[in-house]
Coordinates of C-alpha atoms and ligand atoms in Angstrom, one line a residue:
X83 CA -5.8 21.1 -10.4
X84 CA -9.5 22.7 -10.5
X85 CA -9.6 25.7 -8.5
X86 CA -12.2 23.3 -6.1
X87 CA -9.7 21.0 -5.4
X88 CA -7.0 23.3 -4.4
X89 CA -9.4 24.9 -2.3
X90 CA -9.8 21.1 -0.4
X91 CA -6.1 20.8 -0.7
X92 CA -5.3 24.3 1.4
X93 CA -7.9 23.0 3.6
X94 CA -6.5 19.5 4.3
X95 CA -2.7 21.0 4.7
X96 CA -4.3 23.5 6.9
X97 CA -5.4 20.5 9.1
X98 CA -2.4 18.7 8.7
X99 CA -0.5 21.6 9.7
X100 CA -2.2 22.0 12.9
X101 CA -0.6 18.6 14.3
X102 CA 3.0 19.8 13.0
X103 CA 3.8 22.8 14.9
X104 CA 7.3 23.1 16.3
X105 CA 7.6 21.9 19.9
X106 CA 7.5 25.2 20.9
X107 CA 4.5 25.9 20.1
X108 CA 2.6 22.7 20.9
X109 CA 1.3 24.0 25.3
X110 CA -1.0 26.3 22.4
X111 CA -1.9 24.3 20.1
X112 CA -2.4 20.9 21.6
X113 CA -6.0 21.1 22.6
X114 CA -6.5 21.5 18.6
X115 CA -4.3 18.9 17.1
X116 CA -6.1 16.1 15.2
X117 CA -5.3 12.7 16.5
X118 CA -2.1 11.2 14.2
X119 CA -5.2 9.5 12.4
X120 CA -6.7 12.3 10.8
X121 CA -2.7 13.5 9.9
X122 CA -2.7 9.9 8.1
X123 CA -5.8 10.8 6.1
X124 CA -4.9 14.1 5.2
X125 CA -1.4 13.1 3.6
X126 CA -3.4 9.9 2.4
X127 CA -5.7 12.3 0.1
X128 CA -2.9 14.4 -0.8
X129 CA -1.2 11.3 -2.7
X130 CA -4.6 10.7 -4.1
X131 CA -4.9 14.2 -5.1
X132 CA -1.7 13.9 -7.0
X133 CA -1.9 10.4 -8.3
X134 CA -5.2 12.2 -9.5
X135 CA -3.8 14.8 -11.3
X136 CA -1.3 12.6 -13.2
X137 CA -4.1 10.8 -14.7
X138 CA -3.0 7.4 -13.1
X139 CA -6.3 6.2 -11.4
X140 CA -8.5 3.9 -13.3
X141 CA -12.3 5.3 -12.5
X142 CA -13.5 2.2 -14.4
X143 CA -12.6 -1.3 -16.2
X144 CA -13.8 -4.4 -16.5
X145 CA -10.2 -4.7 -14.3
X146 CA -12.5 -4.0 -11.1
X147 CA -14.8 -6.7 -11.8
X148 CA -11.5 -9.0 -11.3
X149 CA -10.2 -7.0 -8.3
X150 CA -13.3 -6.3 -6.2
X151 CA -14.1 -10.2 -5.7
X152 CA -10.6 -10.5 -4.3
X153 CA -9.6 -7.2 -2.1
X154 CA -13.1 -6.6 -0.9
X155 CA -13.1 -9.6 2.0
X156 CA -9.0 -8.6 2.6
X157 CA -10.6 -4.8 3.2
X158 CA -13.0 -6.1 5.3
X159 CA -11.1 -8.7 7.2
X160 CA -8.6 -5.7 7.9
X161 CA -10.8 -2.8 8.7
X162 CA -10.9 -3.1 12.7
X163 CA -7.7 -2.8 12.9
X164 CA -7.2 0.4 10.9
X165 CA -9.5 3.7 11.7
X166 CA -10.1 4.7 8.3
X167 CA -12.0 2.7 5.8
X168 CA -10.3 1.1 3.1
X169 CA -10.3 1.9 -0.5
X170 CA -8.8 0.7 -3.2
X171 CA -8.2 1.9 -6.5
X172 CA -6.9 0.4 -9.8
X173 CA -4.1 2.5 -11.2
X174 CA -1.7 2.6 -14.6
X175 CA 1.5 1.5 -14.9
X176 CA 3.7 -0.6 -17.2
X177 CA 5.7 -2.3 -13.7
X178 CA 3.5 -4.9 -11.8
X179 CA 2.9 -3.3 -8.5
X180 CA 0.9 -2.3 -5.6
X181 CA 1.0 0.2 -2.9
X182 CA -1.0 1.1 -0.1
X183 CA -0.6 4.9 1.2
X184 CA -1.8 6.5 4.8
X185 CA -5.6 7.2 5.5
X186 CA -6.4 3.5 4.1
X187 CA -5.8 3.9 0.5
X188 CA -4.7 0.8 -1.6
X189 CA -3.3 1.6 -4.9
X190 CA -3.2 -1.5 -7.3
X191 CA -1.2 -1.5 -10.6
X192 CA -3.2 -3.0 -13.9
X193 CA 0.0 -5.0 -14.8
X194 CA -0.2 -6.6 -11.5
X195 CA -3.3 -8.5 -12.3
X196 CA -1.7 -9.6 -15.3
X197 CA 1.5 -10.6 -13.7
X198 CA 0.0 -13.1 -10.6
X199 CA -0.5 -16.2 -11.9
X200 CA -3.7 -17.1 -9.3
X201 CA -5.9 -15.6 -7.0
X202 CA -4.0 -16.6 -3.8
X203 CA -1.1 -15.0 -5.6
X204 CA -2.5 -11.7 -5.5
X205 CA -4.7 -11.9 -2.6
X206 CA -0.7 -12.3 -0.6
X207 CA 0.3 -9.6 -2.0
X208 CA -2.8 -6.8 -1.5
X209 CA -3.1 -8.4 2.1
X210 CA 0.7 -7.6 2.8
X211 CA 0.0 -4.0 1.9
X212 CA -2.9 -4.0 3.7
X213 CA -0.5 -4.7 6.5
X214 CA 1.6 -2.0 5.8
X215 CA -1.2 0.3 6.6
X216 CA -2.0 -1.5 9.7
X217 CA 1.5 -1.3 10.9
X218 CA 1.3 3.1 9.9
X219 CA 4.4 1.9 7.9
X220 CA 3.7 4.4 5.0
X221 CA 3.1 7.3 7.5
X222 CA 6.6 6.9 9.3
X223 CA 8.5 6.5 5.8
X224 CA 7.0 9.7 4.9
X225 CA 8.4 11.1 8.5
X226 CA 11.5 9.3 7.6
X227 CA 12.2 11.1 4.3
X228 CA 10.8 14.7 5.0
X229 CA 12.8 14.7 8.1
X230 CA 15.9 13.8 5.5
X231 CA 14.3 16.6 3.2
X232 CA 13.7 19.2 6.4
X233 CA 17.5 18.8 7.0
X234 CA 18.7 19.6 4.0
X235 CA 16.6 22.6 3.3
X236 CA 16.7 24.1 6.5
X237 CA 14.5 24.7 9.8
X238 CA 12.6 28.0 7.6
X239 CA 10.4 25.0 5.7
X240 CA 8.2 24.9 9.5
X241 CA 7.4 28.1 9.0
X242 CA 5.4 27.2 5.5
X243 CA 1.7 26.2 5.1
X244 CA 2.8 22.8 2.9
X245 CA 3.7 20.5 5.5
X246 CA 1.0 17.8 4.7
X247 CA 2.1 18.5 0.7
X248 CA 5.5 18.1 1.3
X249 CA 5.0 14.9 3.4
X250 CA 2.9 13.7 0.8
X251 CA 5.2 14.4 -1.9
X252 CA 7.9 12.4 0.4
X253 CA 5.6 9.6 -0.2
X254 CA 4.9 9.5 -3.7
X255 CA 8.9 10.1 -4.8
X256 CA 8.9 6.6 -3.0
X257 CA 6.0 4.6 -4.0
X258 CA 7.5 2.7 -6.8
X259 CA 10.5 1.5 -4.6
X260 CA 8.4 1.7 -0.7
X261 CA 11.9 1.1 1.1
X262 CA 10.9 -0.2 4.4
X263 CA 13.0 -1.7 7.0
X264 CA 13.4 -5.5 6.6
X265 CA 11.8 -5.5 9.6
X266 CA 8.5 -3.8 8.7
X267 CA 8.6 -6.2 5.2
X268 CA 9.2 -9.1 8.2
X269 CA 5.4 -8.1 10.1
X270 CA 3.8 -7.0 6.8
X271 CA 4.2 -11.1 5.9
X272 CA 2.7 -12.0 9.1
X273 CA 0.1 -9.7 10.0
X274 CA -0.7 -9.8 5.8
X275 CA -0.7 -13.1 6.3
X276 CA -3.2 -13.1 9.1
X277 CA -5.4 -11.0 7.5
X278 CA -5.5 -13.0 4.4
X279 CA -7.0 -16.2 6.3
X280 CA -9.5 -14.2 8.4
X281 CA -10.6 -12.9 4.4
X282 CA -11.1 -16.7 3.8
X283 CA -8.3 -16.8 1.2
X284 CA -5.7 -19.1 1.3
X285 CA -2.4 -17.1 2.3
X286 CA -0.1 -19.6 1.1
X287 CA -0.4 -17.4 -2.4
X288 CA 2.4 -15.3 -0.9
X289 CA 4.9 -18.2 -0.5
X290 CA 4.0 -19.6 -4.3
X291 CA 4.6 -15.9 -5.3
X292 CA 8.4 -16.1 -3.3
X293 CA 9.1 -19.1 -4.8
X294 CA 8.2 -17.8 -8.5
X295 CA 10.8 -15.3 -7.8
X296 CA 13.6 -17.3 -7.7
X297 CA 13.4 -18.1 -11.3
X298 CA 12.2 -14.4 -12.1
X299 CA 14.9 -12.0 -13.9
X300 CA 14.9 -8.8 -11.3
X301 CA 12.9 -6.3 -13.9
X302 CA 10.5 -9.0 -13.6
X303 CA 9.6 -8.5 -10.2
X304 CA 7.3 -6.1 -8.7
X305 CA 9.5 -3.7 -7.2
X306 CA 7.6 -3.3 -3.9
X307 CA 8.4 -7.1 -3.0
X308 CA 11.6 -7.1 -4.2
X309 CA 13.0 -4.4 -1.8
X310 CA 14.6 -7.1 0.1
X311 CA 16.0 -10.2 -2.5
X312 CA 15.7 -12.6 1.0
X313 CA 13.4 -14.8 -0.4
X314 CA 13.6 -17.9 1.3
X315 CA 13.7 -16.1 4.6
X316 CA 10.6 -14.7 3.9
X317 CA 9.4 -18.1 3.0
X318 CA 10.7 -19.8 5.8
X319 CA 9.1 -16.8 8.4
X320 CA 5.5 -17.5 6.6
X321 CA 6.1 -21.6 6.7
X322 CA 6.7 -21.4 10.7
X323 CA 4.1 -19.0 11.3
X324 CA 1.7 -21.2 9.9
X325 CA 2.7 -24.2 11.2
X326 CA 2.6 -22.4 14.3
X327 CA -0.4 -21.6 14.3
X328 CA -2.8 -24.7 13.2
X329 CA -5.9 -22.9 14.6
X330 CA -5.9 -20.8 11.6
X331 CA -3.5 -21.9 9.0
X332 CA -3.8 -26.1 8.9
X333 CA -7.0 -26.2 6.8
X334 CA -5.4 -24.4 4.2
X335 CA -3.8 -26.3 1.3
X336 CA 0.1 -25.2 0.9
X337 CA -0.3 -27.2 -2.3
X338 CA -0.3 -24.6 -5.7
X339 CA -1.9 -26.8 -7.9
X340 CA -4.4 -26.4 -5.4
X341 CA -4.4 -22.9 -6.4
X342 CA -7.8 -20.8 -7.9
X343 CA -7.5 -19.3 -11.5
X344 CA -7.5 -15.7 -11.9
X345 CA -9.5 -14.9 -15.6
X346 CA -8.3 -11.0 -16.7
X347 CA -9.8 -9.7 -19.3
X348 CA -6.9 -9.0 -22.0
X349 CA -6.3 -5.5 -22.9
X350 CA -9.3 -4.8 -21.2
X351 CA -10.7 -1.4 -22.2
X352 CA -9.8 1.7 -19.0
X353 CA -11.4 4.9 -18.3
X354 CA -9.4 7.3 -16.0
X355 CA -10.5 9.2 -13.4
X356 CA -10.1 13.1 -14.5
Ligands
ZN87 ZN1 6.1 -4.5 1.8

């Protein structure tokens, strides 16, 4: 880390901290603490920071020129219901995946674009995550496992100026395996799901995608949809929401052959971002 960046990184834990102060504490600090928001972002840039610093994040490829097209209307289908804006980054991994963090960052894995078979596919799939942001899913894993982490180390951990690092580091032991509740997975469906038609995309990709799964072998599978092997509940939840809902669903075709090709450059050339 350039001596720059860890300057910005002491600066955003210092802002983090300011909203984590023990409860004694808080009748002093309150009139200072960030909103929860600007906590999101600050453990958001952290993970980008790191992700960063491993030399995962694609600055450029012609692997954006097939993304962009298709995340861009989910981003802004999405945006007013999240207060940070939306960014999205292409990343480098052998597993298909994708992962969305706090503060509005979406993380997508090269091998994913090269594991959908269409653009409905993978417009399911980044929409869901999308959802996961909407829902603050990421942010209260990260609660989730520090607090785990907090009680095994001890109470003196408060008392340290890393509290945004350590929730960020929380997050990124996870982000291959994002173990959220079948409940959140449940509303990340729907709400993905809704966000995917107001993008103008049909959101029956995600059920073609379920379905494909059933004949996948498990290493096959990205591991972020495969938390929770209840496929055809999944399937079932999406096919009632959308025949409840007419208004916004029924125009869309639930055929797949209906579905729109996705053309990926092979072995396309990457720069990373250093
Ligand atoms: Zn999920």
């Amino acid at each position: 880390m350039k001596a720059r960046e860890r300057l910005w990184a002491r600066v955003l834990v210092a802002a983090a901290l300011a909203c984590w102060v023990p409860a004694a504490n808080a009748t002093t600090s309150a009139r200072a603490a960030p909103p929860a928001q600007d906590e999101e972002l600050a453990v958001g840039q952290e993970v980008f920071n790191q992700l960063k610093a491993k030399g995962e994040i694609i600055e450029s490829s012609p692997l954006y020129d097939v993304l962009l097209p298709v995340i861009q209307p989910i981003m802004r289908a999405a945006q007013p219901q999240y207060s940070h804006p939306f960014k999205v980054y292409l990343v480098h991994e052998p597993q298909p995946n994708a992962f969305a963090t706090p503060g509005g960052y979406i993380y997508v894995v090269d091998a994913l674009l090269y594991f959908v078979k269409n653009k409905e596919q993978l417009a399911g799939t980044l929409s869901h995550e999308v959802a996961h942001t909407i829902h603050h899913d990421g942010m209260e894993l990260a609660k989730k496992q520090e607090q785990i982490r907090r009680r095994e180390i001890g109470a003196a951990i408060l008392l340290r100026p890393t509290r945004a690092h350590l929730l960020a580091i929380a997050l990124i032991g996870k982000l291959h395996a994002l173990s959220y509740s079948r409940d959140a997975e449940s509303r990340a469906d729907l709400t993905g799901a809704d966000v995917c038609a107001a993008s103008g995309t049909n959101p029956w990709g995600l059920v073609w995608l379920f379905r494909e799964f059933k004949n996948a072998r498990p290493g096959e599978i990205p591991q972020i949809l495969s938390d929770h092997p209840n496929d055809l509940n999944r399937i079932n939840a999406l096919q009632n929401h959308f025949h409840s809902n007419p208004s916004v669903f029924a125009h869309f075709n639930p055929d797949a052959r209906s579905a729109t090709p996705l053309n990926v450059p092979k072995k396309a050339p990457v720069v990373f971002l250093r």
